[in-house]
């Protein structure tokens, strides 16, 4: 520890450069992780909130909930030990009728039709009644200036909806979700005259018995994986993050190795004087850890700072579990980089320090 | 006088291709407390083989080395390292001060490694004796060559070893500085009852030595300083 610290103190500039590289890379990794996690959860927030075990669509829908059509008979045919709920899902474009420029006020959203007493309804807003044009909207719409009691219009309809509550973390495929009664949803989806009693899918808490051959059951996790772009996006981010961590290990390993090689004669002299391999090697490892620790603490702090500053602009999510895994990975790979140098220390022959 | 280090019947052979090289022929040697012993010889004569075997950095082919009357050369590497750390002081050409430690920290390092307490009063006494007390918070590259070697002597004495090995301690110094350093080394060897073994090219330094040995072609023989100087002339 003593030796490692003193050298860091003495060669400030040299180590500052290395730490800067680690800060930048760790910043990038933590930031990408937060972004990936934020983006992924903005895809799935609303689904996660259902707290469901299974989602049932029709076989014909080909994984696409918007193309799934079910009726009461389908609903009754599903037998479960737990509970089940009807769900209507369809995209919509809303606008602010009081805006100066209505075209500019358009926002893509998902209309979610549910029964008023359904477990899908955000639990914190249980007391609000979904009926007629009264809807609960995702709090993202607050950023657009909407408040409780405000009205919004929908492209392709003259109907206006009234906001009675804001729900937290309810986005579906990055778009805000708007909760409404199933009847209101059906009127929007199929028109207000001769409206068929159809909906999109069934959300189940608990296990189901055998389903009819028309219906297909997904675990919630599997359903999320079918969302367009979701899997590809998560994979892309994961690959980037994993590679960045490995690159950091290499960069750090090479830096430490070069520094170690530069000190070969000094280590030789130290070994001649009886200082053990363990102490010298330990000092190299400690130094590696200090560099990594310092670099990633600053990188992490910068990430959080960026998150706070840009919270409204980017989908930034704090995910403690991911942070821990990444931090552990940084240390683990840095250890490999350091061990590489320790093997070089072991090979130094103290004989060379004496005589010529 | 107490015998501190002894070499009994030591030889060292190297294999070079198919030939066996006798780097050190059968050698007997001993150093007593208070002795400054000079070793001279041309390069390739076996000087460093002699010193490295004495210091436990390589094993003799035959024979053995005793340190404070106890077997040394036969120990395993780890134990030899430990004994070197505690019982032997080194003064090397230029590089045995660690560049990123101040002079004082060079001493503290020994305590850190051995998990012992810093002996501040002894350290200060040594700094005063060798005239480097004002330099103790400086780094080696801020010192002159003479100051560095005087600091290296402090380092070699600080942990109170039995034996000191000085390998070309005056190599990078001008005559006056070299005299000054060797004089101090001789003085401390006497005062602290160490045995100091100094390998040198610099025959001017031999006048301070109590005994002088010459190594030629792996054979160690004792001379007087007059003989060495005349032999060279």
Tab-separated table of N, CA, C and O in Angstrom, chain A residues 142-235:
chain	number	residue	atom	x	y	z
A	142	UNK	N	-47.125	15.425	-18.459
A	142	UNK	CA	-46.952	16.646	-17.658
A	142	UNK	C	-45.906	17.544	-18.302
A	142	UNK	O	-46.001	18.769	-18.259
A	143	UNK	N	-44.859	16.900	-18.864
A	143	UNK	CA	-43.785	17.676	-19.496
A	143	UNK	C	-44.310	18.492	-20.670
A	143	UNK	O	-43.702	19.478	-21.070
A	144	UNK	N	-45.423	18.034	-21.247
A	144	UNK	CA	-46.001	18.767	-22.373
A	144	UNK	C	-46.966	19.843	-21.884
A	144	UNK	O	-47.642	20.492	-22.685
A	145	UNK	N	-47.100	19.965	-20.584
A	145	UNK	CA	-47.912	21.044	-20.026
A	145	UNK	C	-49.315	20.633	-19.633
A	145	UNK	O	-50.113	21.476	-19.226
A	146	UNK	N	-49.637	19.347	-19.745
A	146	UNK	CA	-50.993	18.906	-19.366
A	146	UNK	C	-51.144	18.889	-17.850
A	146	UNK	O	-50.206	18.562	-17.114
A	147	UNK	N	-52.331	19.219	-17.402
A	147	UNK	CA	-52.639	19.159	-15.977
A	147	UNK	C	-53.946	18.416	-15.789
A	147	UNK	O	-54.694	18.174	-16.756
A	148	UNK	N	-54.234	18.067	-14.538
A	148	UNK	CA	-55.501	17.381	-14.257
A	148	UNK	C	-56.665	18.307	-14.644
A	148	UNK	O	-56.633	19.511	-14.358
A	149	UNK	N	-57.656	17.739	-15.314
A	149	UNK	CA	-58.789	18.541	-15.769
A	149	UNK	C	-58.646	19.015	-17.199
A	149	UNK	O	-59.623	19.449	-17.817
A	150	UNK	N	-57.432	18.922	-17.754
A	150	UNK	CA	-57.222	19.353	-19.147
A	150	UNK	C	-57.891	18.380	-20.117
A	150	UNK	O	-58.043	17.200	-19.826
A	151	UNK	N	-58.238	18.912	-21.277
A	151	UNK	CA	-58.806	18.079	-22.327
A	151	UNK	C	-57.778	17.901	-23.445
A	151	UNK	O	-56.963	18.773	-23.677
A	152	UNK	N	-57.826	16.729	-24.099
A	152	UNK	CA	-57.024	16.574	-25.313
A	152	UNK	C	-57.873	15.913	-26.387
A	152	UNK	O	-58.839	15.201	-26.090
A	153	UNK	N	-57.503	16.159	-27.639
A	153	UNK	CA	-58.219	15.567	-28.760
A	153	UNK	C	-57.432	14.410	-29.339
A	153	UNK	O	-56.302	14.146	-28.948
A	154	UNK	N	-58.070	13.681	-30.283
A	154	UNK	CA	-57.413	12.544	-30.914
A	154	UNK	C	-57.519	12.694	-32.417
A	154	UNK	O	-58.587	13.047	-32.928
A	155	UNK	N	-56.434	12.435	-33.100
A	155	UNK	CA	-56.453	12.474	-34.559
A	155	UNK	C	-57.471	11.454	-35.079
A	155	UNK	O	-57.496	10.313	-34.618
A	156	UNK	N	-58.302	11.864	-35.997
A	156	UNK	CA	-59.266	10.942	-36.590
A	156	UNK	C	-60.574	10.859	-35.816
A	156	UNK	O	-61.373	9.971	-36.057
A	157	UNK	N	-60.775	11.742	-34.861
A	157	UNK	CA	-62.015	11.700	-34.071
A	157	UNK	C	-62.290	13.096	-33.543
A	157	UNK	O	-61.385	13.907	-33.392
A	158	UNK	N	-63.556	13.371	-33.300
A	158	UNK	CA	-63.887	14.680	-32.743
A	158	UNK	C	-63.981	14.615	-31.229
A	158	UNK	O	-64.161	15.626	-30.568
A	159	UNK	N	-63.884	13.405	-30.699
A	159	UNK	CA	-64.042	13.241	-29.262
A	159	UNK	C	-62.872	13.876	-28.502
A	159	UNK	O	-61.731	13.879	-28.963
A	160	UNK	N	-63.173	14.428	-27.328
A	160	UNK	CA	-62.122	14.947	-26.466
A	160	UNK	C	-62.116	14.160	-25.164
A	160	UNK	O	-63.158	13.698	-24.703
A	161	UNK	N	-60.916	13.987	-24.594
A	161	UNK	CA	-60.768	13.215	-23.363
A	161	UNK	C	-60.319	14.138	-22.241
A	161	UNK	O	-59.578	15.097	-22.457
A	162	UNK	N	-60.739	13.794	-21.012
A	162	UNK	CA	-60.397	14.624	-19.872
A	162	UNK	C	-59.423	13.872	-18.965
A	162	UNK	O	-59.649	12.710	-18.606
A	163	UNK	N	-58.356	14.535	-18.582
A	163	UNK	CA	-57.350	13.904	-17.724
A	163	UNK	C	-57.832	13.978	-16.276
A	163	UNK	O	-58.072	15.062	-15.747
A	164	UNK	N	-57.949	12.787	-15.608
A	164	UNK	CA	-58.356	12.802	-14.191
A	164	UNK	C	-57.212	12.363	-13.282
A	164	UNK	O	-57.322	12.446	-12.059
A	165	UNK	N	-56.111	11.907	-13.870
A	165	UNK	CA	-54.988	11.497	-13.013
A	165	UNK	C	-53.752	11.218	-13.842
A	165	UNK	O	-53.846	10.970	-15.053
A	166	UNK	N	-52.605	11.279	-13.161
A	166	UNK	CA	-51.340	10.950	-13.825
A	166	UNK	C	-50.757	9.695	-13.184
A	166	UNK	O	-50.659	9.599	-11.955
A	167	UNK	N	-50.365	8.744	-14.008
A	167	UNK	CA	-49.740	7.529	-13.478
A	167	UNK	C	-48.236	7.604	-13.729
A	167	UNK	O	-47.792	8.180	-14.714
A	168	UNK	N	-47.464	6.999	-12.800
A	168	UNK	CA	-46.006	7.040	-12.918
A	168	UNK	C	-45.497	5.793	-13.619
A	168	UNK	O	-46.035	4.704	-13.431
A	169	UNK	N	-44.474	5.974	-14.419
A	169	UNK	CA	-43.803	4.849	-15.083
A	169	UNK	C	-44.773	3.950	-15.821
A	169	UNK	O	-44.893	2.761	-15.550
A	170	UNK	N	-45.516	4.518	-16.737
A	170	UNK	CA	-46.436	3.733	-17.539
A	170	UNK	C	-46.244	4.114	-19.002
A	170	UNK	O	-47.069	4.816	-19.582
A	171	UNK	N	-45.111	3.692	-19.556
A	171	UNK	CA	-44.890	3.875	-20.992
A	171	UNK	C	-44.829	2.511	-21.642
A	171	UNK	O	-44.467	1.519	-21.014
A	172	UNK	N	-45.246	2.475	-22.902
A	172	UNK	CA	-45.248	1.227	-23.666
A	172	UNK	C	-44.543	1.530	-24.981
A	172	UNK	O	-44.943	2.442	-25.698
A	173	UNK	N	-43.470	0.806	-25.270
A	173	UNK	CA	-42.654	1.087	-26.455
A	173	UNK	C	-42.310	2.569	-26.541
A	173	UNK	O	-42.458	3.199	-27.594
A	174	UNK	N	-41.845	3.114	-25.421
A	174	UNK	CA	-41.387	4.492	-25.222
A	174	UNK	C	-42.508	5.543	-25.273
A	174	UNK	O	-42.258	6.702	-25.007
A	175	UNK	N	-43.734	5.142	-25.626
A	175	UNK	CA	-44.804	6.144	-25.711
A	175	UNK	C	-45.646	6.127	-24.434
A	175	UNK	O	-45.825	5.073	-23.825
A	176	UNK	N	-46.186	7.286	-24.037
A	176	UNK	CA	-47.036	7.327	-22.847
A	176	UNK	C	-48.300	6.494	-23.056
A	176	UNK	O	-48.833	6.429	-24.170
A	177	UNK	N	-48.743	5.861	-21.976
A	177	UNK	CA	-49.968	5.065	-22.036
A	177	UNK	C	-51.126	5.901	-21.489
A	177	UNK	O	-50.943	6.683	-20.556
A	178	UNK	N	-52.293	5.741	-22.103
A	178	UNK	CA	-53.486	6.434	-21.607
A	178	UNK	C	-54.530	5.390	-21.248
A	178	UNK	O	-54.940	4.579	-22.098
A	179	UNK	N	-54.859	5.331	-19.952
A	179	UNK	CA	-55.811	4.329	-19.459
A	179	UNK	C	-57.225	4.861	-19.615
A	179	UNK	O	-57.501	6.002	-19.239
A	180	UNK	N	-58.098	4.015	-20.159
A	180	UNK	CA	-59.505	4.407	-20.292
A	180	UNK	C	-60.369	3.160	-20.101
A	180	UNK	O	-59.847	2.041	-20.076
A	181	UNK	N	-61.661	3.367	-19.973
A	181	UNK	CA	-62.527	2.194	-19.802
A	181	UNK	C	-62.561	1.427	-21.111
A	181	UNK	O	-62.357	1.991	-22.193
A	182	UNK	N	-62.798	0.129	-20.995
A	182	UNK	CA	-62.792	-0.722	-22.183
A	182	UNK	C	-63.848	-0.262	-23.190
A	182	UNK	O	-63.618	-0.287	-24.404
A	183	UNK	N	-64.982	0.199	-22.675
A	183	UNK	CA	-66.063	0.658	-23.560
A	183	UNK	C	-65.591	1.866	-24.376
A	183	UNK	O	-65.783	1.929	-25.596
A	184	UNK	N	-64.966	2.827	-23.700
A	184	UNK	CA	-64.458	4.011	-24.390
A	184	UNK	C	-63.418	3.610	-25.426
A	184	UNK	O	-63.371	4.117	-26.550
A	185	UNK	N	-62.570	2.639	-25.035
A	185	UNK	CA	-61.524	2.173	-25.940
A	185	UNK	C	-62.125	1.548	-27.195
A	185	UNK	O	-61.681	1.814	-28.310
A	186	UNK	N	-63.139	0.714	-26.976
A	186	UNK	CA	-63.774	0.032	-28.116
A	186	UNK	C	-64.403	1.047	-29.073
A	186	UNK	O	-64.322	0.902	-30.291
A	187	UNK	N	-64.985	2.092	-28.494
A	187	UNK	CA	-65.595	3.125	-29.335
A	187	UNK	C	-64.536	3.832	-30.176
A	187	UNK	O	-64.745	4.160	-31.342
A	188	UNK	N	-63.351	4.057	-29.566
A	188	UNK	CA	-62.266	4.690	-30.326
A	188	UNK	C	-61.745	3.748	-31.405
A	188	UNK	O	-61.544	4.118	-32.557
A	189	UNK	N	-61.594	2.465	-31.008
A	189	UNK	CA	-60.952	1.478	-31.898
A	189	UNK	C	-61.864	1.100	-33.065
A	189	UNK	O	-61.416	0.995	-34.198
A	190	UNK	N	-63.161	0.884	-32.760
A	190	UNK	CA	-64.042	0.318	-33.796
A	190	UNK	C	-65.136	1.286	-34.242
A	190	UNK	O	-66.002	0.911	-35.024
A	191	UNK	N	-65.154	2.519	-33.728
A	191	UNK	CA	-66.207	3.471	-34.088
A	191	UNK	C	-67.369	3.387	-33.110
A	191	UNK	O	-67.586	2.352	-32.460
A	192	UNK	N	-68.150	4.462	-33.011
A	192	UNK	CA	-69.126	4.531	-31.929
A	192	UNK	C	-70.462	3.869	-32.270
A	192	UNK	O	-71.298	3.682	-31.408
A	193	UNK	N	-70.652	3.519	-33.555
A	193	UNK	CA	-71.904	2.824	-33.845
A	193	UNK	C	-71.623	1.346	-34.106
A	193	UNK	O	-70.613	1.000	-34.716
A	194	UNK	N	-72.540	0.490	-33.627
A	194	UNK	CA	-72.393	-0.960	-33.776
A	194	UNK	C	-71.034	-1.452	-33.295
A	194	UNK	O	-70.391	-2.278	-33.925
A	195	UNK	N	-70.602	-0.912	-32.177
A	195	UNK	CA	-69.271	-1.268	-31.672
A	195	UNK	C	-69.239	-2.724	-31.234
A	195	UNK	O	-70.066	-3.151	-30.426
A	196	UNK	N	-68.331	-3.536	-31.803
A	196	UNK	CA	-68.226	-4.930	-31.360
A	196	UNK	C	-67.551	-5.018	-29.982
A	196	UNK	O	-66.729	-4.171	-29.657
A	197	UNK	N	-67.880	-6.034	-29.213
A	197	UNK	CA	-67.289	-6.209	-27.883
A	197	UNK	C	-65.984	-7.007	-28.005
A	197	UNK	O	-65.895	-8.162	-27.629
A	198	UNK	N	-65.007	-6.358	-28.591
A	198	UNK	CA	-63.718	-7.026	-28.802
A	198	UNK	C	-62.631	-6.311	-28.004
A	198	UNK	O	-62.720	-5.118	-27.752
A	199	UNK	N	-61.599	-7.067	-27.659
A	199	UNK	CA	-60.420	-6.463	-27.020
A	199	UNK	C	-59.175	-7.200	-27.526
A	199	UNK	O	-59.286	-8.079	-28.386
A	200	UNK	N	-57.999	-6.850	-27.033
A	200	UNK	CA	-56.762	-7.352	-27.658
A	200	UNK	C	-56.189	-8.586	-26.987
A	200	UNK	O	-55.722	-9.506	-27.661
A	201	UNK	N	-56.175	-8.576	-25.666
A	201	UNK	CA	-55.526	-9.712	-25.007
A	201	UNK	C	-55.984	-9.846	-23.577
A	201	UNK	O	-56.785	-9.051	-23.081
A	202	UNK	N	-55.443	-10.893	-22.924
A	202	UNK	CA	-55.805	-11.150	-21.534
A	202	UNK	C	-54.519	-11.176	-20.718
A	202	UNK	O	-53.532	-11.817	-21.113
A	203	UNK	N	-54.541	-10.435	-19.622
A	203	UNK	CA	-53.392	-10.421	-18.728
A	203	UNK	C	-53.723	-11.295	-17.537
A	203	UNK	O	-54.794	-11.163	-16.951
A	204	UNK	N	-52.839	-12.205	-17.189
A	204	UNK	CA	-53.127	-13.196	-16.153
A	204	UNK	C	-52.107	-13.101	-15.017
A	204	UNK	O	-50.897	-13.039	-15.260
A	205	UNK	N	-52.603	-13.060	-13.814
A	205	UNK	CA	-51.740	-13.260	-12.637
A	205	UNK	C	-52.011	-14.659	-12.144
A	205	UNK	O	-53.136	-14.964	-11.763
A	206	UNK	N	-51.020	-15.504	-12.132
A	206	UNK	CA	-51.226	-16.900	-11.754
A	206	UNK	C	-51.034	-17.783	-12.976
A	206	UNK	O	-50.589	-17.318	-14.030
A	207	UNK	N	-51.355	-19.069	-12.837
A	207	UNK	CA	-51.153	-20.008	-13.933
A	207	UNK	C	-52.479	-20.312	-14.622
A	207	UNK	O	-53.541	-20.189	-14.029
A	208	UNK	N	-52.393	-20.687	-15.915
A	208	UNK	CA	-53.603	-21.038	-16.660
A	208	UNK	C	-53.597	-22.521	-16.964
A	208	UNK	O	-52.540	-23.143	-17.044
A	209	UNK	N	-54.793	-23.054	-17.130
A	209	UNK	CA	-54.895	-24.431	-17.618
A	209	UNK	C	-54.736	-24.400	-19.131
A	209	UNK	O	-54.464	-23.372	-19.719
A	210	UNK	N	-54.973	-25.574	-19.742
A	210	UNK	CA	-54.809	-25.660	-21.186
A	210	UNK	C	-55.705	-24.651	-21.908
A	210	UNK	O	-56.876	-24.486	-21.584
A	211	UNK	N	-55.127	-23.957	-22.881
A	211	UNK	CA	-55.877	-22.940	-23.615
A	211	UNK	C	-56.491	-23.534	-24.867
A	211	UNK	O	-56.032	-24.575	-25.355
A	212	UNK	N	-57.500	-22.872	-25.388
A	212	UNK	CA	-58.060	-23.318	-26.666
A	212	UNK	C	-57.011	-23.111	-27.753
A	212	UNK	O	-56.092	-22.316	-27.606
A	213	UNK	N	-57.158	-23.800	-28.861
A	213	UNK	CA	-56.117	-23.786	-29.890
A	213	UNK	C	-56.000	-22.429	-30.583
A	213	UNK	O	-55.020	-22.158	-31.255
A	214	UNK	N	-57.000	-21.550	-30.387
A	214	UNK	CA	-56.930	-20.214	-30.991
A	214	UNK	C	-56.033	-19.268	-30.205
A	214	UNK	O	-55.624	-18.234	-30.710
A	215	UNK	N	-55.797	-19.622	-28.960
A	215	UNK	CA	-55.112	-18.687	-28.076
A	215	UNK	C	-53.685	-19.150	-27.786
A	215	UNK	O	-53.387	-20.341	-27.797
A	216	UNK	N	-52.840	-18.164	-27.517
A	216	UNK	CA	-51.435	-18.464	-27.254
A	216	UNK	C	-51.022	-17.707	-25.991
A	216	UNK	O	-51.326	-16.522	-25.850
A	217	UNK	N	-50.346	-18.407	-25.101
A	217	UNK	CA	-49.938	-17.779	-23.848
A	217	UNK	C	-48.437	-17.472	-23.863
A	217	UNK	O	-47.624	-18.268	-24.330
A	218	UNK	N	-48.087	-16.297	-23.386
A	218	UNK	CA	-46.681	-15.887	-23.283
A	218	UNK	C	-46.392	-15.624	-21.813
A	218	UNK	O	-47.250	-15.090	-21.112
A	219	UNK	N	-45.177	-15.960	-21.367
A	219	UNK	CA	-44.802	-15.417	-20.065
A	219	UNK	C	-44.563	-13.929	-20.317
A	219	UNK	O	-44.272	-13.521	-21.454
A	220	UNK	N	-44.700	-13.112	-19.259
A	220	UNK	CA	-44.545	-11.675	-19.463
A	220	UNK	C	-43.183	-11.370	-20.088
A	220	UNK	O	-43.045	-10.525	-20.964
A	221	UNK	N	-42.154	-12.090	-19.613
A	221	UNK	CA	-40.796	-11.880	-20.120
A	221	UNK	C	-40.707	-12.180	-21.627
A	221	UNK	O	-40.118	-11.421	-22.395
A	222	UNK	N	-41.328	-13.309	-22.012
A	222	UNK	CA	-41.301	-13.669	-23.429
A	222	UNK	C	-42.054	-12.649	-24.261
A	222	UNK	O	-41.651	-12.325	-25.383
A	223	UNK	N	-43.165	-12.161	-23.703
A	223	UNK	CA	-43.919	-11.178	-24.462
A	223	UNK	C	-43.082	-9.926	-24.705
A	223	UNK	O	-43.054	-9.392	-25.817
A	224	UNK	N	-42.375	-9.479	-23.651
A	224	UNK	CA	-41.531	-8.277	-23.796
A	224	UNK	C	-40.498	-8.474	-24.903
A	224	UNK	O	-40.231	-7.582	-25.697
A	225	UNK	N	-39.947	-9.688	-24.960
A	225	UNK	CA	-38.924	-9.960	-25.974
A	225	UNK	C	-39.473	-9.872	-27.394
A	225	UNK	O	-38.720	-9.677	-28.344
A	226	UNK	N	-40.806	-10.002	-27.537
A	226	UNK	CA	-41.370	-9.924	-28.893
A	226	UNK	C	-41.625	-8.482	-29.336
A	226	UNK	O	-41.931	-8.239	-30.502
A	227	UNK	N	-41.496	-7.518	-28.400
A	227	UNK	CA	-41.762	-6.123	-28.785
A	227	UNK	C	-40.778	-5.727	-29.889
A	227	UNK	O	-39.589	-6.012	-29.788
A	228	UNK	N	-41.264	-5.050	-30.934
A	228	UNK	CA	-40.392	-4.736	-32.068
A	228	UNK	C	-39.163	-3.932	-31.623
A	228	UNK	O	-39.296	-2.921	-30.952
A	229	UNK	N	-37.967	-4.418	-31.951
A	229	UNK	CA	-36.744	-3.675	-31.663
A	229	UNK	C	-36.198	-3.870	-30.267
A	229	UNK	O	-35.042	-3.565	-30.007
A	230	UNK	N	-37.019	-4.402	-29.355
A	230	UNK	CA	-36.582	-4.467	-27.961
A	230	UNK	C	-35.350	-5.351	-27.799
A	230	UNK	O	-34.329	-4.939	-27.260
A	231	UNK	N	-35.424	-6.579	-28.291
A	231	UNK	CA	-34.331	-7.525	-28.105
A	231	UNK	C	-33.070	-7.043	-28.812
A	231	UNK	O	-31.966	-7.082	-28.260
A	232	UNK	N	-33.237	-6.538	-30.038
A	232	UNK	CA	-32.083	-6.064	-30.807
A	232	UNK	C	-31.391	-4.924	-30.068
A	232	UNK	O	-30.159	-4.875	-29.969
A	233	UNK	N	-32.197	-4.046	-29.508
A	233	UNK	CA	-31.649	-2.880	-28.829
A	233	UNK	C	-30.901	-3.279	-27.560
A	233	UNK	O	-29.780	-2.834	-27.302
A	234	UNK	N	-31.500	-4.166	-26.775
A	234	UNK	CA	-30.849	-4.617	-25.543
A	234	UNK	C	-29.545	-5.330	-25.867
A	234	UNK	O	-28.519	-5.127	-25.214
A	235	UNK	N	-29.581	-6.140	-26.920
A	235	UNK	CA	-28.389	-6.882	-27.320
A	235	UNK	C	-27.280	-5.936	-27.757
A	235	UNK	O	-26.116	-6.088	-27.382
